[in-house]
Amino acid sequence: MQEQSMQLTEWKRRLRAGNTALRDALSIEQRALLSARVCSHAWSWFSQAKAASLLAYAPFRSELDCRPLLAEAWAGGCEVLLPRVNRESGDLSLHRVRSWEELVPGAYGILEPAAGDIALTGPGTAAGGRTGWPEAVFVPGLAFDRKGGRLGYGRGYYDRLRAASEAGLPEGAVRPLWIGLAYDLQLVPEVPLEEHDALMDLLITENGIWDCRKERVRWS
């Protein structure tokens, strides 16, 4: 068992290093072009789904730039939430954001909402009478596979947030859809997963949208 755990850890380490290098090798112009294509697919899906609220992220380093998606959401009057890291608790608080000017440098040097105007702090807890979670949760990552496997940075923030979102839903409620945003070069045949690792529902790259739930059924 210990040997398997060490092998999994090494597999993840190599995949993180390799995919980080691939992502970093993209030029600024390539990142902008590919990010715009991904965001166009994402906004088309979001609009067709008639969704009105989303959680996304502030891009860091060579991550896929989701700013075009958020610009569309703001212009369309949608509710946009961005996370703020609490390094002491290891949790994310979710904050309503109306423009990029509301962000400040935070944990790990990543832009995040300033403290205050918390929209959602935990399972089933909402400010201003709001209940439930955003309809769509767009997340970054280092590697993805078409069955919904995601390799993050190893800190587990999104896995804990996913667990909180599902624990806080009342019976029969519609759960948020979790969607990976990535360059196509980040796709791998298989992402090494542990029991606590959450699977994506959809995956969007510049080449289109994959329904990971159907892929899991096809391969089960």
PDB file of N, CA and C in Angstrom, residues 83-151:
ATOM      1  N   PRO A  83     -12.987  33.114  -5.701  1.00  0.00           N
ATOM      2  CA  PRO A  83     -12.594  32.597  -4.391  1.00  0.00           C
ATOM      3  C   PRO A  83     -11.513  33.437  -3.718  1.00  0.00           C
ATOM      4  N   ARG A  84     -11.539  33.387  -2.411  1.00  0.00           N
ATOM      5  CA  ARG A  84     -10.499  33.974  -1.574  1.00  0.00           C
ATOM      6  C   ARG A  84      -9.946  32.855  -0.693  1.00  0.00           C
ATOM      7  N   VAL A  85      -8.623  32.731  -0.649  1.00  0.00           N
ATOM      8  CA  VAL A  85      -7.978  31.639   0.067  1.00  0.00           C
ATOM      9  C   VAL A  85      -7.790  31.985   1.540  1.00  0.00           C
ATOM     10  N   ASN A  86      -8.187  31.054   2.388  1.00  0.00           N
ATOM     11  CA  ASN A  86      -7.865  31.144   3.814  1.00  0.00           C
ATOM     12  C   ASN A  86      -6.796  30.099   4.091  1.00  0.00           C
ATOM     13  N   ARG A  87      -5.544  30.528   4.148  1.00  0.00           N
ATOM     14  CA  ARG A  87      -4.444  29.578   4.282  1.00  0.00           C
ATOM     15  C   ARG A  87      -4.443  28.873   5.629  1.00  0.00           C
ATOM     16  N   GLU A  88      -4.997  29.517   6.654  1.00  0.00           N
ATOM     17  CA  GLU A  88      -5.017  28.894   7.980  1.00  0.00           C
ATOM     18  C   GLU A  88      -5.979  27.713   8.029  1.00  0.00           C
ATOM     19  N   SER A  89      -7.175  27.890   7.460  1.00  0.00           N
ATOM     20  CA  SER A  89      -8.167  26.816   7.491  1.00  0.00           C
ATOM     21  C   SER A  89      -8.068  25.880   6.295  1.00  0.00           C
ATOM     22  N   GLY A  90      -7.414  26.353   5.217  1.00  0.00           N
ATOM     23  CA  GLY A  90      -7.338  25.553   4.002  1.00  0.00           C
ATOM     24  C   GLY A  90      -8.610  25.583   3.183  1.00  0.00           C
ATOM     25  N   ASP A  91      -9.473  26.576   3.444  1.00  0.00           N
ATOM     26  CA  ASP A  91     -10.746  26.677   2.745  1.00  0.00           C
ATOM     27  C   ASP A  91     -10.770  27.884   1.813  1.00  0.00           C
ATOM     28  N   LEU A  92     -11.789  27.905   0.966  1.00  0.00           N
ATOM     29  CA  LEU A  92     -12.056  29.040   0.094  1.00  0.00           C
ATOM     30  C   LEU A  92     -13.365  29.684   0.525  1.00  0.00           C
ATOM     31  N   SER A  93     -13.377  31.009   0.617  1.00  0.00           N
ATOM     32  CA  SER A  93     -14.644  31.734   0.741  1.00  0.00           C
ATOM     33  C   SER A  93     -14.952  32.334  -0.622  1.00  0.00           C
ATOM     34  N   LEU A  94     -16.226  32.420  -0.955  1.00  0.00           N
ATOM     35  CA  LEU A  94     -16.639  32.872  -2.276  1.00  0.00           C
ATOM     36  C   LEU A  94     -17.249  34.259  -2.175  1.00  0.00           C
ATOM     37  N   HIS A  95     -16.813  35.151  -3.072  1.00  0.00           N
ATOM     38  CA  HIS A  95     -17.199  36.555  -2.986  1.00  0.00           C
ATOM     39  C   HIS A  95     -17.781  37.042  -4.300  1.00  0.00           C
ATOM     40  N   ARG A  96     -18.831  37.847  -4.198  1.00  0.00           N
ATOM     41  CA  ARG A  96     -19.373  38.494  -5.391  1.00  0.00           C
ATOM     42  C   ARG A  96     -18.372  39.528  -5.892  1.00  0.00           C
ATOM     43  N   VAL A  97     -18.104  39.499  -7.184  1.00  0.00           N
ATOM     44  CA  VAL A  97     -17.160  40.446  -7.794  1.00  0.00           C
ATOM     45  C   VAL A  97     -17.831  41.045  -9.022  1.00  0.00           C
ATOM     46  N   ARG A  98     -17.719  42.345  -9.162  1.00  0.00           N
ATOM     47  CA  ARG A  98     -18.374  43.051 -10.262  1.00  0.00           C
ATOM     48  C   ARG A  98     -17.389  43.586 -11.304  1.00  0.00           C
ATOM     49  N   SER A  99     -16.096  43.556 -10.986  1.00  0.00           N
ATOM     50  CA  SER A  99     -15.078  43.971 -11.950  1.00  0.00           C
ATOM     51  C   SER A  99     -13.722  43.504 -11.436  1.00  0.00           C
ATOM     52  N   TRP A 100     -12.740  43.488 -12.328  1.00  0.00           N
ATOM     53  CA  TRP A 100     -11.388  43.074 -11.935  1.00  0.00           C
ATOM     54  C   TRP A 100     -10.750  44.066 -10.972  1.00  0.00           C
ATOM     55  N   GLU A 101     -11.251  45.300 -10.960  1.00  0.00           N
ATOM     56  CA  GLU A 101     -10.692  46.319 -10.079  1.00  0.00           C
ATOM     57  C   GLU A 101     -10.952  46.004  -8.598  1.00  0.00           C
ATOM     58  N   GLU A 102     -11.846  45.073  -8.312  1.00  0.00           N
ATOM     59  CA  GLU A 102     -12.156  44.711  -6.933  1.00  0.00           C
ATOM     60  C   GLU A 102     -11.172  43.686  -6.355  1.00  0.00           C
ATOM     61  N   LEU A 103     -10.227  43.235  -7.166  1.00  0.00           N
ATOM     62  CA  LEU A 103      -9.293  42.202  -6.720  1.00  0.00           C
ATOM     63  C   LEU A 103      -7.998  42.815  -6.200  1.00  0.00           C
ATOM     64  N   VAL A 104      -7.388  42.091  -5.253  1.00  0.00           N
ATOM     65  CA  VAL A 104      -6.113  42.507  -4.667  1.00  0.00           C
ATOM     66  C   VAL A 104      -5.193  41.290  -4.613  1.00  0.00           C
ATOM     67  N   PRO A 105      -3.865  41.482  -4.586  1.00  0.00           N
ATOM     68  CA  PRO A 105      -2.965  40.335  -4.448  1.00  0.00           C
ATOM     69  C   PRO A 105      -3.239  39.616  -3.130  1.00  0.00           C
ATOM     70  N   GLY A 106      -3.329  38.295  -3.209  1.00  0.00           N
ATOM     71  CA  GLY A 106      -3.628  37.508  -2.018  1.00  0.00           C
ATOM     72  C   GLY A 106      -2.659  36.371  -1.835  1.00  0.00           C
ATOM     73  N   ALA A 107      -3.158  35.258  -1.333  1.00  0.00           N
ATOM     74  CA  ALA A 107      -2.329  34.084  -1.072  1.00  0.00           C
ATOM     75  C   ALA A 107      -1.637  33.620  -2.350  1.00  0.00           C
ATOM     76  N   TYR A 108      -0.366  33.259  -2.214  1.00  0.00           N
ATOM     77  CA  TYR A 108       0.448  32.741  -3.315  1.00  0.00           C
ATOM     78  C   TYR A 108       0.639  33.772  -4.426  1.00  0.00           C
ATOM     79  N   GLY A 109       0.304  35.048  -4.164  1.00  0.00           N
ATOM     80  CA  GLY A 109       0.450  36.087  -5.171  1.00  0.00           C
ATOM     81  C   GLY A 109      -0.674  36.142  -6.179  1.00  0.00           C
ATOM     82  N   ILE A 110      -1.722  35.357  -5.965  1.00  0.00           N
ATOM     83  CA  ILE A 110      -2.854  35.311  -6.886  1.00  0.00           C
ATOM     84  C   ILE A 110      -3.840  36.428  -6.538  1.00  0.00           C
ATOM     85  N   LEU A 111      -4.379  37.073  -7.554  1.00  0.00           N
ATOM     86  CA  LEU A 111      -5.404  38.083  -7.310  1.00  0.00           C
ATOM     87  C   LEU A 111      -6.654  37.424  -6.744  1.00  0.00           C
ATOM     88  N   GLU A 112      -7.264  38.078  -5.753  1.00  0.00           N
ATOM     89  CA  GLU A 112      -8.471  37.542  -5.148  1.00  0.00           C
ATOM     90  C   GLU A 112      -9.312  38.699  -4.606  1.00  0.00           C
ATOM     91  N   PRO A 113     -10.598  38.439  -4.316  1.00  0.00           N
ATOM     92  CA  PRO A 113     -11.443  39.517  -3.784  1.00  0.00           C
ATOM     93  C   PRO A 113     -10.912  40.011  -2.444  1.00  0.00           C
ATOM     94  N   ALA A 114     -11.067  41.302  -2.212  1.00  0.00           N
ATOM     95  CA  ALA A 114     -10.752  41.838  -0.893  1.00  0.00           C
ATOM     96  C   ALA A 114     -11.749  41.277   0.108  1.00  0.00           C
ATOM     97  N   ALA A 115     -11.370  41.231   1.369  1.00  0.00           N
ATOM     98  CA  ALA A 115     -12.271  40.712   2.397  1.00  0.00           C
ATOM     99  C   ALA A 115     -13.552  41.533   2.419  1.00  0.00           C
ATOM    100  N   GLY A 116     -14.654  40.871   2.661  1.00  0.00           N
ATOM    101  CA  GLY A 116     -15.940  41.549   2.675  1.00  0.00           C
ATOM    102  C   GLY A 116     -16.824  41.078   1.544  1.00  0.00           C
ATOM    103  N   ASP A 117     -18.104  41.353   1.657  1.00  0.00           N
ATOM    104  CA  ASP A 117     -19.095  40.960   0.657  1.00  0.00           C
ATOM    105  C   ASP A 117     -19.008  39.474   0.352  1.00  0.00           C
ATOM    106  N   ILE A 118     -18.967  38.674   1.411  1.00  0.00           N
ATOM    107  CA  ILE A 118     -18.899  37.224   1.227  1.00  0.00           C
ATOM    108  C   ILE A 118     -20.257  36.723   0.766  1.00  0.00           C
ATOM    109  N   ALA A 119     -20.263  36.017  -0.358  1.00  0.00           N
ATOM    110  CA  ALA A 119     -21.514  35.487  -0.881  1.00  0.00           C
ATOM    111  C   ALA A 119     -21.810  34.107  -0.319  1.00  0.00           C
ATOM    112  N   LEU A 120     -20.764  33.326  -0.087  1.00  0.00           N
ATOM    113  CA  LEU A 120     -20.961  31.963   0.363  1.00  0.00           C
ATOM    114  C   LEU A 120     -19.740  31.536   1.150  1.00  0.00           C
ATOM    115  N   THR A 121     -19.953  31.074   2.373  1.00  0.00           N
ATOM    116  CA  THR A 121     -18.819  30.752   3.235  1.00  0.00           C
ATOM    117  C   THR A 121     -18.725  29.281   3.591  1.00  0.00           C
ATOM    118  N   GLY A 122     -19.767  28.546   3.347  1.00  0.00           N
ATOM    119  CA  GLY A 122     -19.720  27.144   3.721  1.00  0.00           C
ATOM    120  C   GLY A 122     -20.962  26.417   3.260  1.00  0.00           C
ATOM    121  N   PRO A 123     -21.121  25.156   3.629  1.00  0.00           N
ATOM    122  CA  PRO A 123     -22.251  24.365   3.158  1.00  0.00           C
ATOM    123  C   PRO A 123     -23.586  25.003   3.502  1.00  0.00           C
ATOM    124  N   GLY A 124     -24.336  25.378   2.473  1.00  0.00           N
ATOM    125  CA  GLY A 124     -25.665  25.900   2.671  1.00  0.00           C
ATOM    126  C   GLY A 124     -25.729  27.266   3.319  1.00  0.00           C
ATOM    127  N   THR A 125     -24.615  27.950   3.472  1.00  0.00           N
ATOM    128  CA  THR A 125     -24.590  29.244   4.147  1.00  0.00           C
ATOM    129  C   THR A 125     -24.420  30.344   3.117  1.00  0.00           C
ATOM    130  N   ALA A 126     -25.324  31.299   3.103  1.00  0.00           N
ATOM    131  CA  ALA A 126     -25.251  32.366   2.110  1.00  0.00           C
ATOM    132  C   ALA A 126     -25.589  33.700   2.739  1.00  0.00           C
ATOM    133  N   ALA A 127     -24.986  34.744   2.197  1.00  0.00           N
ATOM    134  CA  ALA A 127     -25.251  36.089   2.686  1.00  0.00           C
ATOM    135  C   ALA A 127     -26.405  36.704   1.915  1.00  0.00           C
ATOM    136  N   GLY A 128     -27.057  37.689   2.535  1.00  0.00           N
ATOM    137  CA  GLY A 128     -28.100  38.429   1.841  1.00  0.00           C
ATOM    138  C   GLY A 128     -29.298  37.600   1.442  1.00  0.00           C
ATOM    139  N   GLY A 129     -29.572  36.541   2.185  1.00  0.00           N
ATOM    140  CA  GLY A 129     -30.729  35.712   1.892  1.00  0.00           C
ATOM    141  C   GLY A 129     -30.522  34.747   0.744  1.00  0.00           C
ATOM    142  N   ARG A 130     -29.333  34.699   0.185  1.00  0.00           N
ATOM    143  CA  ARG A 130     -29.057  33.823  -0.954  1.00  0.00           C
ATOM    144  C   ARG A 130     -28.873  32.398  -0.472  1.00  0.00           C
ATOM    145  N   THR A 131     -29.502  31.458  -1.155  1.00  0.00           N
ATOM    146  CA  THR A 131     -29.317  30.047  -0.831  1.00  0.00           C
ATOM    147  C   THR A 131     -28.775  29.328  -2.051  1.00  0.00           C
ATOM    148  N   GLY A 132     -28.125  28.219  -1.823  1.00  0.00           N
ATOM    149  CA  GLY A 132     -27.589  27.449  -2.926  1.00  0.00           C
ATOM    150  C   GLY A 132     -26.231  27.956  -3.390  1.00  0.00           C
ATOM    151  N   TRP A 133     -25.717  27.276  -4.386  1.00  0.00           N
ATOM    152  CA  TRP A 133     -24.393  27.559  -4.921  1.00  0.00           C
ATOM    153  C   TRP A 133     -24.517  28.049  -6.351  1.00  0.00           C
ATOM    154  N   PRO A 134     -23.440  28.601  -6.908  1.00  0.00           N
ATOM    155  CA  PRO A 134     -23.502  29.009  -8.319  1.00  0.00           C
ATOM    156  C   PRO A 134     -23.817  27.803  -9.196  1.00  0.00           C
ATOM    157  N   GLU A 135     -24.484  28.057 -10.286  1.00  0.00           N
ATOM    158  CA  GLU A 135     -24.890  26.961 -11.158  1.00  0.00           C
ATOM    159  C   GLU A 135     -23.709  26.293 -11.860  1.00  0.00           C
ATOM    160  N   ALA A 136     -22.675  27.053 -12.123  1.00  0.00           N
ATOM    161  CA  ALA A 136     -21.491  26.523 -12.808  1.00  0.00           C
ATOM    162  C   ALA A 136     -20.235  26.931 -12.052  1.00  0.00           C
ATOM    163  N   VAL A 137     -19.325  25.992 -11.911  1.00  0.00           N
ATOM    164  CA  VAL A 137     -18.046  26.241 -11.245  1.00  0.00           C
ATOM    165  C   VAL A 137     -16.942  25.938 -12.253  1.00  0.00           C
ATOM    166  N   PHE A 138     -16.250  26.984 -12.705  1.00  0.00           N
ATOM    167  CA  PHE A 138     -15.169  26.833 -13.687  1.00  0.00           C
ATOM    168  C   PHE A 138     -13.842  26.814 -12.944  1.00  0.00           C
ATOM    169  N   VAL A 139     -13.068  25.751 -13.148  1.00  0.00           N
ATOM    170  CA  VAL A 139     -11.825  25.604 -12.387  1.00  0.00           C
ATOM    171  C   VAL A 139     -10.626  25.400 -13.317  1.00  0.00           C
ATOM    172  N   PRO A 140      -9.454  25.866 -12.887  1.00  0.00           N
ATOM    173  CA  PRO A 140      -8.219  25.636 -13.641  1.00  0.00           C
ATOM    174  C   PRO A 140      -7.593  24.311 -13.192  1.00  0.00           C
ATOM    175  N   GLY A 141      -6.482  23.972 -13.783  1.00  0.00           N
ATOM    176  CA  GLY A 141      -5.757  22.769 -13.385  1.00  0.00           C
ATOM    177  C   GLY A 141      -4.504  22.622 -14.227  1.00  0.00           C
ATOM    178  N   LEU A 142      -3.723  21.624 -13.892  1.00  0.00           N
ATOM    179  CA  LEU A 142      -2.508  21.342 -14.653  1.00  0.00           C
ATOM    180  C   LEU A 142      -2.713  20.250 -15.687  1.00  0.00           C
ATOM    181  N   ALA A 143      -3.575  19.285 -15.381  1.00  0.00           N
ATOM    182  CA  ALA A 143      -3.840  18.192 -16.316  1.00  0.00           C
ATOM    183  C   ALA A 143      -5.277  17.724 -16.139  1.00  0.00           C
ATOM    184  N   PHE A 144      -5.886  17.291 -17.245  1.00  0.00           N
ATOM    185  CA  PHE A 144      -7.247  16.768 -17.230  1.00  0.00           C
ATOM    186  C   PHE A 144      -7.299  15.538 -18.126  1.00  0.00           C
ATOM    187  N   ASP A 145      -8.266  14.652 -17.856  1.00  0.00           N
ATOM    188  CA  ASP A 145      -8.582  13.601 -18.824  1.00  0.00           C
ATOM    189  C   ASP A 145     -10.069  13.682 -19.150  1.00  0.00           C
ATOM    190  N   ARG A 146     -10.481  12.982 -20.192  1.00  0.00           N
ATOM    191  CA  ARG A 146     -11.849  13.158 -20.697  1.00  0.00           C
ATOM    192  C   ARG A 146     -12.894  12.508 -19.805  1.00  0.00           C
ATOM    193  N   LYS A 147     -12.474  11.723 -18.844  1.00  0.00           N
ATOM    194  CA  LYS A 147     -13.427  11.151 -17.883  1.00  0.00           C
ATOM    195  C   LYS A 147     -13.660  12.089 -16.707  1.00  0.00           C
ATOM    196  N   GLY A 148     -13.011  13.253 -16.732  1.00  0.00           N
ATOM    197  CA  GLY A 148     -13.233  14.239 -15.678  1.00  0.00           C
ATOM    198  C   GLY A 148     -12.151  14.311 -14.631  1.00  0.00           C
ATOM    199  N   GLY A 149     -11.106  13.503 -14.788  1.00  0.00           N
ATOM    200  CA  GLY A 149      -9.998  13.580 -13.848  1.00  0.00           C
ATOM    201  C   GLY A 149      -9.285  14.913 -13.957  1.00  0.00           C
ATOM    202  N   ARG A 150      -8.932  15.479 -12.823  1.00  0.00           N
ATOM    203  CA  ARG A 150      -8.244  16.778 -12.786  1.00  0.00           C
ATOM    204  C   ARG A 150      -7.057  16.695 -11.847  1.00  0.00           C
ATOM    205  N   LEU A 151      -5.934  17.206 -12.301  1.00  0.00           N
ATOM    206  CA  LEU A 151      -4.753  17.316 -11.451  1.00  0.00           C
ATOM    207  C   LEU A 151      -4.519  18.783 -11.165  1.00  0.00           C
TER     208      LEU A 151
END
